[in-house]
mmCIF file of C-alpha atoms and ligand atoms in Angstrom:
data_model
loop_
_atom_site.group_PDB
_atom_site.id
_atom_site.type_symbol
_atom_site.label_atom_id
_atom_site.label_comp_id
_atom_site.label_asym_id
_atom_site.label_seq_id
_atom_site.Cartn_x
_atom_site.Cartn_y
_atom_site.Cartn_z
ATOM 1 C CA MET A 229 -0.039 -12.830 4.682
ATOM 2 C CA ALA A 230 2.580 -10.146 5.301
ATOM 3 C CA SER A 231 3.373 -9.341 8.901
ATOM 4 C CA VAL A 232 3.536 -5.667 9.732
ATOM 5 C CA GLY A 233 6.080 -4.372 12.236
ATOM 6 C CA ASN A 234 8.818 -1.873 12.908
ATOM 7 C CA SER A 235 11.835 -4.151 13.141
ATOM 8 C CA ILE A 236 14.714 -3.027 10.922
ATOM 9 C CA GLY A 237 16.461 -6.323 11.800
ATOM 10 C CA GLN A 238 13.506 -8.394 10.597
ATOM 11 C CA ALA A 239 13.308 -6.419 7.364
ATOM 12 C CA ALA A 240 17.048 -6.844 6.795
ATOM 13 C CA ILE A 241 16.814 -10.624 7.281
ATOM 14 C CA TRP A 242 14.100 -10.998 4.632
ATOM 15 C CA LEU A 243 16.077 -8.780 2.243
ATOM 16 C CA GLN A 244 19.262 -10.811 2.794
ATOM 17 C CA LYS A 245 17.284 -13.972 1.999
ATOM 18 C CA GLY A 246 16.235 -12.434 -1.309
ATOM 19 C CA TYR A 247 12.632 -11.502 -0.461
ATOM 20 C CA PRO A 248 10.988 -8.153 -1.119
ATOM 21 C CA VAL A 249 9.974 -6.078 1.881
ATOM 22 C CA ALA A 250 7.753 -2.983 1.874
ATOM 23 C CA ILE A 251 9.512 -0.019 3.438
ATOM 24 C CA PRO A 252 8.446 3.471 4.448
ATOM 25 C CA THR A 253 10.026 6.406 2.663
ATOM 26 C CA GLU A 254 9.099 10.068 2.846
ATOM 27 C CA THR A 255 7.538 9.881 -0.642
ATOM 28 C CA VAL A 256 5.459 6.678 -0.724
ATOM 29 C CA TYR A 257 5.976 3.127 0.544
ATOM 30 C CA GLY A 258 8.497 1.236 -1.575
ATOM 31 C CA LEU A 259 8.749 -2.465 -2.322
ATOM 32 C CA ALA A 260 12.430 -3.000 -1.631
ATOM 33 C CA ALA A 261 14.758 -5.796 -2.711
ATOM 34 C CA ASN A 262 18.487 -6.334 -3.055
ATOM 35 C CA ALA A 263 19.257 -4.488 -6.295
ATOM 36 C CA CYS A 264 22.140 -6.876 -7.048
ATOM 37 C CA ASP A 265 20.139 -10.104 -6.598
ATOM 38 C CA LEU A 266 18.310 -11.151 -9.764
ATOM 39 C CA ASP A 267 15.923 -13.528 -7.992
ATOM 40 C CA ALA A 268 14.965 -10.824 -5.515
ATOM 41 C CA LEU A 269 14.335 -8.359 -8.358
ATOM 42 C CA ILE A 270 12.161 -10.860 -10.213
ATOM 43 C CA ARG A 271 10.102 -11.266 -7.032
ATOM 44 C CA VAL A 272 9.502 -7.499 -6.974
ATOM 45 C CA PHE A 273 8.304 -7.429 -10.580
ATOM 46 C CA GLU A 274 6.085 -10.461 -9.900
ATOM 47 C CA ALA A 275 4.576 -9.141 -6.675
ATOM 48 C CA LYS A 276 3.668 -5.825 -8.338
ATOM 49 C CA LYS A 277 2.735 -7.420 -11.685
ATOM 50 C CA ARG A 278 5.086 -4.812 -13.061
ATOM 51 C CA PRO A 279 6.305 -5.245 -16.628
ATOM 52 C CA LEU A 280 10.034 -5.783 -16.961
ATOM 53 C CA PHE A 281 10.409 -2.712 -19.187
ATOM 54 C CA ASP A 282 9.735 -0.399 -16.240
ATOM 55 C CA PRO A 283 13.086 0.360 -14.542
ATOM 56 C CA LEU A 284 13.431 0.433 -10.753
ATOM 57 C CA ILE A 285 14.893 3.235 -8.651
ATOM 58 C CA VAL A 286 18.016 2.263 -6.699
ATOM 59 C CA HIS A 287 18.115 3.512 -3.101
ATOM 60 C CA LEU A 288 21.366 4.080 -1.224
ATOM 61 C CA PRO A 289 22.194 5.792 2.079
ATOM 62 C CA SER A 290 24.796 8.308 0.877
ATOM 63 C CA VAL A 291 26.527 9.997 -2.019
ATOM 64 C CA THR A 292 29.637 7.895 -1.338
ATOM 65 C CA THR A 293 27.726 4.655 -1.760
ATOM 66 C CA ILE A 294 26.001 5.913 -4.925
ATOM 67 C CA ALA A 295 29.438 6.646 -6.378
ATOM 68 C CA ARG A 296 30.129 2.891 -6.307
ATOM 69 C CA TYR A 297 27.116 2.000 -8.399
ATOM 70 C CA ALA A 298 27.049 4.980 -10.785
ATOM 71 C CA LYS A 299 29.708 6.263 -13.149
ATOM 72 C CA ASP A 300 30.541 9.491 -14.995
ATOM 73 C CA ILE A 301 28.682 11.469 -12.315
ATOM 74 C CA PRO A 302 28.452 15.110 -13.460
ATOM 75 C CA PRO A 303 29.153 18.039 -11.092
ATOM 76 C CA LEU A 304 25.461 19.023 -11.221
ATOM 77 C CA ALA A 305 24.580 15.749 -9.450
ATOM 78 C CA PHE A 306 26.772 16.681 -6.489
ATOM 79 C CA ALA A 307 25.267 20.153 -6.346
ATOM 80 C CA LEU A 308 21.770 18.662 -6.332
ATOM 81 C CA TRP A 309 22.605 16.129 -3.623
ATOM 82 C CA GLU A 310 24.166 18.868 -1.554
ATOM 83 C CA ARG A 311 20.947 20.840 -1.745
ATOM 84 C CA TYR A 312 18.231 18.153 -1.665
ATOM 85 C CA SER A 313 19.538 14.883 -0.273
ATOM 86 C CA PRO A 314 18.390 12.928 1.522
ATOM 87 C CA GLY A 315 15.029 13.686 -0.037
ATOM 88 C CA PRO A 316 12.500 13.136 -2.828
ATOM 89 C CA LEU A 317 14.896 13.530 -5.738
ATOM 90 C CA THR A 318 15.970 10.748 -8.110
ATOM 91 C CA LEU A 319 18.903 11.260 -10.453
ATOM 92 C CA VAL A 320 19.277 9.096 -13.541
ATOM 93 C CA LEU A 321 22.980 8.422 -14.071
ATOM 94 C CA ARG A 322 25.075 5.951 -16.022
ATOM 95 C CA LYS A 323 25.302 2.785 -13.991
ATOM 96 C CA SER A 324 28.376 0.732 -13.100
ATOM 97 C CA THR A 325 28.641 -2.976 -13.847
ATOM 98 C CA LEU A 326 27.834 -3.747 -10.196
ATOM 99 C CA LEU A 327 24.152 -3.240 -10.991
ATOM 100 C CA PRO A 328 22.405 -5.917 -13.072
ATOM 101 C CA ASP A 329 20.634 -4.892 -16.260
ATOM 102 C CA LEU A 330 17.307 -6.097 -14.863
ATOM 103 C CA VAL A 331 17.240 -3.186 -12.402
ATOM 104 C CA SER A 332 17.272 -0.691 -15.232
ATOM 105 C CA SER A 333 15.248 -2.745 -17.711
ATOM 106 C CA GLY A 334 18.312 -3.030 -19.908
ATOM 107 C CA LEU A 335 19.095 0.686 -19.972
ATOM 108 C CA PRO A 336 22.733 1.772 -19.462
ATOM 109 C CA THR A 337 21.489 4.210 -16.828
ATOM 110 C CA ALA A 338 19.756 3.819 -13.460
ATOM 111 C CA GLY A 339 17.765 6.105 -11.167
ATOM 112 C CA PHE A 340 19.452 6.755 -7.793
ATOM 113 C CA ARG A 341 17.867 8.187 -4.657
ATOM 114 C CA ILE A 342 18.801 8.788 -1.016
ATOM 115 C CA PRO A 343 15.515 8.564 0.920
ATOM 116 C CA ALA A 344 14.983 10.818 3.932
ATOM 117 C CA HIS A 345 12.805 8.557 6.099
ATOM 118 C CA PRO A 346 14.926 7.590 9.140
ATOM 119 C CA MET A 347 13.802 3.944 9.017
ATOM 120 C CA ALA A 348 14.675 3.661 5.335
ATOM 121 C CA LEU A 349 18.110 5.128 6.042
ATOM 122 C CA ASP A 350 18.628 2.791 9.014
ATOM 123 C CA LEU A 351 17.729 -0.175 6.887
ATOM 124 C CA LEU A 352 19.993 0.925 4.026
ATOM 125 C CA ASN A 353 22.837 1.326 6.502
ATOM 126 C CA SER A 354 22.254 -2.117 7.943
ATOM 127 C CA VAL A 355 22.550 -4.058 4.679
ATOM 128 C CA ASP A 356 25.539 -4.057 2.355
ATOM 129 C CA PHE A 357 23.653 -3.779 -0.898
ATOM 130 C CA PRO A 358 21.508 -1.122 -2.592
ATOM 131 C CA LEU A 359 17.732 -1.471 -2.442
ATOM 132 C CA ALA A 360 15.750 -1.353 -5.655
ATOM 133 C CA ALA A 361 12.370 -0.044 -4.579
ATOM 134 C CA PRO A 362 9.434 0.823 -6.811
ATOM 135 C CA SER A 363 6.256 1.980 -5.126
ATOM 136 C CA ALA A 364 4.615 -0.847 -3.152
ATOM 137 C CA ASN A 365 1.368 -1.051 -5.134
ATOM 138 C CA LEU A 366 0.104 -3.161 -8.005
ATOM 139 C CA PHE A 367 1.436 -1.818 -11.300
ATOM 140 C CA GLY A 368 -0.474 1.207 -12.559
ATOM 141 C CA ARG A 369 -2.522 1.662 -9.397
ATOM 142 C CA VAL A 370 -2.505 4.389 -6.773
ATOM 143 C CA SER A 371 0.714 4.515 -4.701
ATOM 144 C CA PRO A 372 0.573 3.565 -0.989
ATOM 145 C CA THR A 373 1.210 6.145 1.717
ATOM 146 C CA THR A 374 0.483 3.931 4.750
ATOM 147 C CA ALA A 375 1.378 0.354 5.734
ATOM 148 C CA THR A 376 -2.321 -0.543 5.498
ATOM 149 C CA HIS A 377 -2.427 0.592 1.864
ATOM 150 C CA VAL A 378 0.451 -1.800 1.147
ATOM 151 C CA VAL A 379 -1.251 -4.723 2.875
ATOM 152 C CA ASP A 380 -4.468 -4.040 0.936
ATOM 153 C CA GLN A 381 -2.765 -4.674 -2.406
ATOM 154 C CA LEU A 382 0.345 -6.743 -1.698
ATOM 155 C CA GLY A 383 -0.379 -8.435 1.628
ATOM 156 C CA ASP A 384 -0.540 -11.877 0.032
ATOM 157 C CA ALA A 385 2.571 -11.426 -2.074
ATOM 158 C CA ILE A 386 5.258 -10.290 0.381
ATOM 159 C CA PRO A 387 6.472 -11.445 3.817
ATOM 160 C CA TYR A 388 6.997 -8.188 5.696
ATOM 161 C CA VAL A 389 5.866 -4.563 5.776
ATOM 162 C CA LEU A 390 8.074 -2.206 7.749
ATOM 163 C CA ASP A 391 5.649 0.300 9.228
ATOM 164 C CA GLY A 392 7.033 3.816 9.520
ATOM 165 C CA GLY A 393 3.733 5.696 9.748
ATOM 166 C CA PRO A 394 2.105 7.785 7.029
ATOM 167 C CA CYS A 395 4.437 9.228 4.383
ATOM 168 C CA ILE A 396 5.238 12.886 4.940
ATOM 169 C CA VAL A 397 5.572 13.960 1.293
ATOM 170 C CA GLY A 398 2.986 11.615 -0.208
ATOM 171 C CA LEU A 399 4.094 12.029 -3.823
ATOM 172 C CA GLU A 400 6.857 10.152 -5.617
ATOM 173 C CA SER A 401 10.287 11.678 -6.138
ATOM 174 C CA THR A 402 11.098 14.230 -8.785
ATOM 175 C CA ILE A 403 13.208 12.481 -11.435
ATOM 176 C CA LEU A 404 15.973 14.242 -13.350
ATOM 177 C CA ASP A 405 17.999 12.555 -16.059
ATOM 178 C CA LEU A 406 21.613 13.726 -15.818
ATOM 179 C CA SER A 407 23.072 11.071 -18.106
ATOM 180 C CA GLY A 408 23.125 13.271 -21.216
ATOM 181 C CA PRO A 409 24.476 16.703 -22.119
ATOM 182 C CA GLU A 410 21.438 18.570 -20.706
ATOM 183 C CA PRO A 411 19.497 17.863 -17.479
ATOM 184 C CA ILE A 412 16.043 16.540 -18.322
ATOM 185 C CA LEU A 413 12.945 16.535 -16.105
ATOM 186 C CA LEU A 414 11.458 13.034 -16.394
ATOM 187 C CA ARG A 415 8.824 13.284 -13.661
ATOM 188 C CA GLU A 416 7.435 16.029 -11.466
ATOM 189 C CA GLY A 417 7.448 14.996 -7.810
ATOM 190 C CA GLY A 418 8.117 15.884 -4.217
ATOM 191 C CA ILE A 419 10.500 18.729 -5.069
ATOM 192 C CA PRO A 420 8.911 21.132 -7.553
ATOM 193 C CA SER A 421 11.066 21.351 -10.674
ATOM 194 C CA GLN A 422 10.608 25.100 -10.678
ATOM 195 C CA HIS A 423 12.277 25.310 -7.255
ATOM 196 C CA ILE A 424 15.205 23.258 -8.502
ATOM 197 C CA GLU A 425 15.652 25.570 -11.462
ATOM 198 C CA ASP A 426 15.467 28.677 -9.291
ATOM 199 C CA ASP A 427 17.737 27.321 -6.543
ATOM 200 C CA LEU A 428 20.468 26.053 -8.837
ATOM 201 C CA LYS A 429 19.983 28.577 -11.632
ATOM 202 C CA ILE A 430 19.614 25.859 -14.224
ATOM 203 C CA THR A 431 17.122 25.116 -16.961
ATOM 204 C CA LEU A 432 15.637 21.656 -17.185
ATOM 205 C CA GLN A 433 14.625 20.230 -20.528
ATOM 206 C CA ARG A 434 11.016 19.146 -20.560
ATOM 207 C CA PRO A 435 10.660 16.999 -23.639
ATOM 208 C CA HIS A 436 7.078 16.223 -24.427
ATOM 209 C CA HIS A 437 7.873 12.540 -24.676
ATOM 210 C CA ALA A 438 9.089 12.366 -21.080
ATOM 211 C CA TYR A 439 5.476 12.776 -20.043
ATOM 212 C CA ARG A 440 3.884 10.641 -22.679
ATOM 213 C CA VAL A 441 5.999 7.594 -23.056
ATOM 214 C CA HIS A 442 4.046 4.675 -24.416
ATOM 215 C CA GLU A 443 4.599 1.105 -23.541
ATOM 216 C CA GLU A 444 6.615 0.147 -26.621
ATOM 217 C CA THR A 445 9.192 2.876 -26.221
ATOM 218 C CA ALA A 446 9.161 3.377 -22.479
ATOM 219 C CA PRO A 447 12.402 4.414 -20.889
ATOM 220 C CA SER A 448 10.322 5.927 -18.137
ATOM 221 C CA ALA A 449 7.157 4.143 -17.200
ATOM 222 C CA GLY A 450 6.501 6.250 -14.091
ATOM 223 C CA THR A 451 5.546 8.636 -16.822
ATOM 224 C CA LEU A 452 3.113 6.304 -18.573
ATOM 225 C CA ASP A 453 -0.178 7.955 -19.370
ATOM 226 C CA ASN A 454 -2.305 5.528 -17.419
ATOM 227 C CA HIS A 455 -0.316 5.385 -14.208
ATOM 228 C CA TYR A 456 -1.762 5.897 -10.721
ATOM 229 C CA ALA A 457 -5.228 4.858 -11.910
ATOM 230 C CA THR A 458 -8.067 4.446 -9.463
ATOM 231 C CA THR A 459 -10.161 1.286 -9.758
ATOM 232 C CA VAL A 460 -13.134 3.416 -10.844
ATOM 233 C CA PRO A 461 -13.149 6.139 -13.515
ATOM 234 C CA LEU A 462 -11.770 9.495 -12.370
ATOM 235 C CA ILE A 463 -12.513 12.685 -14.279
ATOM 236 C CA CYS A 464 -10.458 15.851 -13.651
ATOM 237 C CA TYR A 465 -11.657 19.417 -13.988
ATOM 238 C CA ARG A 466 -9.845 22.707 -13.570
ATOM 239 C CA ASN A 467 -12.417 25.193 -12.382
ATOM 240 C CA ASN A 468 -16.066 25.796 -11.539
ATOM 241 C CA GLU A 469 -17.012 26.295 -15.180
ATOM 242 C CA GLU A 470 -15.693 22.865 -16.065
ATOM 243 C CA LEU A 471 -17.374 21.379 -12.997
ATOM 244 C CA GLU A 472 -20.674 22.901 -14.052
ATOM 245 C CA LEU A 473 -20.382 21.369 -17.512
ATOM 246 C CA LEU A 474 -19.716 17.985 -15.954
ATOM 247 C CA LEU A 475 -22.591 18.235 -13.512
ATOM 248 C CA ARG A 476 -24.956 19.144 -16.335
ATOM 249 C CA LYS A 477 -24.207 15.913 -18.143
ATOM 250 C CA GLU A 478 -27.101 13.604 -17.558
ATOM 251 C CA SER A 479 -24.958 10.773 -18.921
ATOM 252 C CA LEU A 480 -22.533 11.281 -16.065
ATOM 253 C CA TRP A 481 -25.219 10.556 -13.531
ATOM 254 C CA GLU A 482 -26.404 7.574 -15.462
ATOM 255 C CA ALA A 483 -22.852 6.277 -15.627
ATOM 256 C CA GLY A 484 -22.465 6.843 -11.910
ATOM 257 C CA GLN A 485 -25.410 4.598 -11.269
ATOM 258 C CA ARG A 486 -24.787 2.105 -14.019
ATOM 259 C CA THR A 487 -21.270 1.212 -12.973
ATOM 260 C CA LEU A 488 -22.225 0.736 -9.346
ATOM 261 C CA PRO A 489 -21.161 -2.817 -8.543
ATOM 262 C CA ASN A 490 -23.510 -3.723 -5.734
ATOM 263 C CA ALA A 491 -21.130 -6.015 -3.965
ATOM 264 C CA ARG A 492 -18.533 -3.358 -3.296
ATOM 265 C CA PHE A 493 -20.828 -0.779 -1.786
ATOM 266 C CA PRO A 494 -22.403 -0.958 1.619
ATOM 267 C CA SER A 495 -25.706 0.353 0.381
ATOM 268 C CA ASN A 496 -27.097 0.310 -3.081
ATOM 269 C CA GLU A 497 -27.374 4.075 -3.171
ATOM 270 C CA PRO A 498 -25.918 5.852 -6.198
ATOM 271 C CA THR A 499 -22.853 7.773 -5.074
ATOM 272 C CA LEU A 500 -20.505 10.281 -6.628
ATOM 273 C CA GLY A 501 -17.027 10.805 -5.207
ATOM 274 C CA MET A 502 -15.731 14.380 -5.200
ATOM 275 C CA LEU A 503 -12.032 14.982 -4.728
ATOM 276 C CA ARG A 504 -11.664 18.640 -3.837
ATOM 277 C CA PHE A 505 -8.515 20.687 -3.340
ATOM 278 C CA GLN A 506 -9.569 23.078 -0.595
ATOM 279 C CA SER A 507 -13.326 23.201 -0.008
ATOM 280 C CA ASP A 508 -16.617 21.522 -0.774
ATOM 281 C CA ILE A 509 -18.275 22.415 -4.060
ATOM 282 C CA PRO A 510 -19.673 25.974 -4.188
ATOM 283 C CA ASN A 511 -23.132 26.613 -2.764
ATOM 284 C CA LYS A 512 -24.772 27.182 -6.119
ATOM 285 C CA PHE A 513 -23.865 23.622 -7.121
ATOM 286 C CA LEU A 514 -24.882 22.255 -3.753
ATOM 287 C CA GLU A 515 -28.367 23.638 -4.298
ATOM 288 C CA VAL A 516 -28.653 22.235 -7.806
ATOM 289 C CA TRP A 517 -27.421 18.949 -6.516
ATOM 290 C CA ASP A 518 -29.907 18.716 -3.718
ATOM 291 C CA GLU A 519 -32.817 19.767 -5.933
ATOM 292 C CA THR A 520 -32.188 17.744 -9.053
ATOM 293 C CA LYS A 521 -29.707 14.991 -8.346
ATOM 294 C CA PHE A 522 -32.179 13.383 -6.003
ATOM 295 C CA GLY A 523 -30.960 10.312 -4.255
ATOM 296 C CA ILE A 524 -27.344 10.604 -5.344
ATOM 297 C CA ARG A 525 -25.037 10.631 -2.401
ATOM 298 C CA ARG A 526 -22.018 12.912 -2.529
ATOM 299 C CA ILE A 527 -18.863 11.807 -0.751
ATOM 300 C CA VAL A 528 -16.285 14.584 -0.561
ATOM 301 C CA GLU A 529 -12.584 14.304 0.219
ATOM 302 C CA ILE A 530 -10.888 17.663 0.765
ATOM 303 C CA LEU A 531 -7.110 17.586 0.286
ATOM 304 C CA SER A 532 -6.255 20.648 2.355
ATOM 305 C CA PRO A 533 -8.859 22.915 3.992
ATOM 306 C CA THR A 534 -6.213 25.647 4.295
ATOM 307 C CA GLY A 535 -5.053 25.263 0.694
ATOM 308 C CA ASP A 536 -1.634 24.072 1.775
ATOM 309 C CA MET A 537 0.033 22.329 -1.136
ATOM 310 C CA LYS A 538 2.178 20.079 1.040
ATOM 311 C CA GLU A 539 -0.811 18.879 3.010
ATOM 312 C CA ALA A 540 -2.729 18.309 -0.231
ATOM 313 C CA ALA A 541 0.135 16.234 -1.679
ATOM 314 C CA ARG A 542 0.343 14.193 1.506
ATOM 315 C CA ASN A 543 -3.394 13.408 1.392
ATOM 316 C CA LEU A 544 -3.803 12.849 -2.357
ATOM 317 C CA PHE A 545 -3.311 9.105 -2.728
ATOM 318 C CA ALA A 546 -5.168 8.225 0.480
ATOM 319 C CA ALA A 547 -8.115 10.336 -0.719
ATOM 320 C CA MET A 548 -8.104 8.626 -4.126
ATOM 321 C CA ARG A 549 -8.101 5.240 -2.399
ATOM 322 C CA ALA A 550 -10.870 6.249 -0.009
ATOM 323 C CA LEU A 551 -13.105 7.420 -2.866
ATOM 324 C CA GLU A 552 -12.507 4.429 -5.116
ATOM 325 C CA ARG A 553 -13.827 2.214 -2.319
ATOM 326 C CA VAL A 554 -17.145 3.990 -1.969
ATOM 327 C CA SER A 555 -18.003 5.553 -5.298
ATOM 328 C CA PRO A 556 -18.302 4.264 -8.871
ATOM 329 C CA LEU A 557 -17.116 7.558 -10.309
ATOM 330 C CA ILE A 558 -14.774 10.287 -9.046
ATOM 331 C CA LEU A 559 -14.751 13.929 -10.101
ATOM 332 C CA ALA A 560 -11.422 15.482 -9.150
ATOM 333 C CA GLU A 561 -10.627 19.157 -8.886
ATOM 334 C CA MET A 562 -7.106 20.003 -10.011
ATOM 335 C CA ALA A 563 -4.743 21.963 -7.762
ATOM 336 C CA PRO A 564 -3.386 25.425 -8.603
ATOM 337 C CA ASP A 565 -0.788 24.699 -11.264
ATOM 338 C CA HIS A 566 2.416 25.774 -9.553
ATOM 339 C CA GLY A 567 4.855 24.342 -7.019
ATOM 340 C CA LEU A 568 3.739 20.924 -5.768
ATOM 341 C CA GLY A 569 0.404 21.531 -7.496
ATOM 342 C CA THR A 570 2.065 20.651 -10.796
ATOM 343 C CA ALA A 571 2.987 17.188 -9.478
ATOM 344 C CA ILE A 572 -0.470 16.732 -7.931
ATOM 345 C CA ASN A 573 -2.096 17.585 -11.266
ATOM 346 C CA ASP A 574 0.301 15.311 -13.105
ATOM 347 C CA ARG A 575 -0.844 12.388 -10.930
ATOM 348 C CA LEU A 576 -4.525 13.283 -11.290
ATOM 349 C CA GLN A 577 -4.279 13.528 -15.047
ATOM 350 C CA ARG A 578 -2.496 10.224 -15.330
ATOM 351 C CA ALA A 579 -5.091 8.639 -13.047
ATOM 352 C CA SER A 580 -7.934 9.989 -15.099
ATOM 353 C CA PHE A 581 -10.280 8.010 -17.212
ATOM 354 C CA LYS A 582 -9.004 7.751 -20.787
ATOM 355 C CA GLY A 583 -12.010 6.184 -22.470
ATOM 356 C CA ASP A 584 -15.019 8.071 -23.800
ATOM 357 C CA GLN A 585 -16.208 10.327 -21.050
ATOM 358 C CA PRO A 586 -19.389 9.057 -19.469
HETATM 359 P P1 AMP B 700 8.468 4.214 -9.195
HETATM 360 O O1 AMP B 700 7.567 3.184 -9.784
HETATM 361 O O2 AMP B 700 7.748 5.340 -8.541
HETATM 362 O O3 AMP B 700 9.558 3.666 -8.367
HETATM 363 O O4 AMP B 700 9.191 4.933 -10.386
HETATM 364 C C1 AMP B 700 10.145 4.320 -11.154
HETATM 365 C C2 AMP B 700 10.285 5.190 -12.341
HETATM 366 O O5 AMP B 700 11.565 5.814 -12.361
HETATM 367 C C3 AMP B 700 10.235 4.432 -13.620
HETATM 368 O O6 AMP B 700 8.915 4.147 -13.988
HETATM 369 C C4 AMP B 700 10.882 5.417 -14.550
HETATM 370 O O7 AMP B 700 9.936 6.401 -14.917
HETATM 371 C C5 AMP B 700 11.924 6.091 -13.692
HETATM 372 N N1 AMP B 700 13.251 5.543 -13.958
HETATM 373 C C6 AMP B 700 13.939 4.665 -13.209
HETATM 374 N N2 AMP B 700 15.112 4.376 -13.784
HETATM 375 C C7 AMP B 700 15.180 5.081 -14.914
HETATM 376 C C8 AMP B 700 16.146 5.187 -15.977
HETATM 377 N N3 AMP B 700 17.283 4.515 -15.954
HETATM 378 N N4 AMP B 700 15.857 6.008 -16.989
HETATM 379 C C9 AMP B 700 14.698 6.693 -17.021
HETATM 380 N N5 AMP B 700 13.741 6.635 -16.066
HETATM 381 C C10 AMP B 700 13.980 5.837 -15.027
HETATM 382 MG MG1 MG B 701 4.937 3.498 -8.975
#
C-alpha cells in the first residue's frame, strides 16, 4: 500500500530507483516517473492500465531545462511561457533524442509543462531528469484532485503519494500543439483557450479531430471520447428544458433503480445523483420530484454556489467521484459555455454515458 507523506526527499528517492510516485500539481495529481527511464515509464503505464498509444506529458522546472529536451522551439512557445508558466499549459513540441520514444508513444513530438505547485517544482529541481506524469488515476477514469483520490485507485500499485493538499485548478492543462505551421488547440483546460487567443492576439486551430480522436488513430488520447468516465452512467443536460425532458422519462427512473448494485450502497434506497453548477434544481422540479418520484433519494453536489467558474472547476472531479459512490445514475448540468466553463463541459461530455440513454 502506498504511503502518503510530504517528503520531497522520499519522493525523489523512489523516482531515482525507477518507481512511479504520485505528485501534487495545480491541475490534478500526476503519476510521475523519470521520463528517460524506460522501466519507470512502463511502470506508469502498468499502474494506470494506460495503453501505450497514449503519450505522457513531460514536466520540467524551467524553460531552460525544456530547451534541452525539445527542439525547433518556435518564438510563440517563449511568448506563451512568458505569459503562463509555471501553470496549466502544455506545449507539444518536437522532442530531442534525450527523450525515449515510449514517452511520446512513438510520436516525434512531446508535450512539455512547467507545473506551478511549489512541491512539484521543488521535486523537479531536486532530481536531474524530467518527470513524465499523466494524471494519477486508472486510465479513462475521473482525475484525482486529492491524495486520497489517488490512494483510492492506485494505492496498491505505487509506493508513495506526495500529499500537497487539494489541487487549486482542478482541471488538466490546456494543450497546444506548436510543432506544425499553425498553433492547434488539442485540449481545453486550466487556461481558457479564448484567453490565450485574446492575450497573445493569435488564432488557434480547432480541428474537429483533436476532440474526437479514436483509439486507432490517437495522437491525443486525453481527447478520447470516453475519457474521465464515472463508474456509473452520467447524463449531461444544458438547461431546465432538457432537465425536464430527462425527468419525464420513466425509463430513467427505472434505470436508476435497476442498476443499483446493492453492495455498493449503504441503503437499498433508489438514488439519483445530481451534479449542479450553481444551485439545486428549480422549485417546480422539486415539487414534481417529491410528489411523483416517491422514494427516490436525490443527492445533489453543487459546484459553486456563487457561480464562480474557478471554484466549479476545482470541485468538478471530487463531485463526480462523490456521486459515483452513492448513486447508480448521475444527471449533470453543464456550465455556461465560456471561459473555464468550456473545459468543464468538455470533461462532462467526455464522461457522459455513450450507450443508449436509459
Ligand atoms: P494526461 O493524461 O492528462 O496527462 O494527458 C496526456 C495527454 O496529453 C495525452 O492523452 C495527449 O492527449 C496529450 N499529449 C501528450 N503528448 C502529446 C503529443 N506528443 N502529441 C499530442 N498530444 C499529446
Ligand atoms: Mg488523464
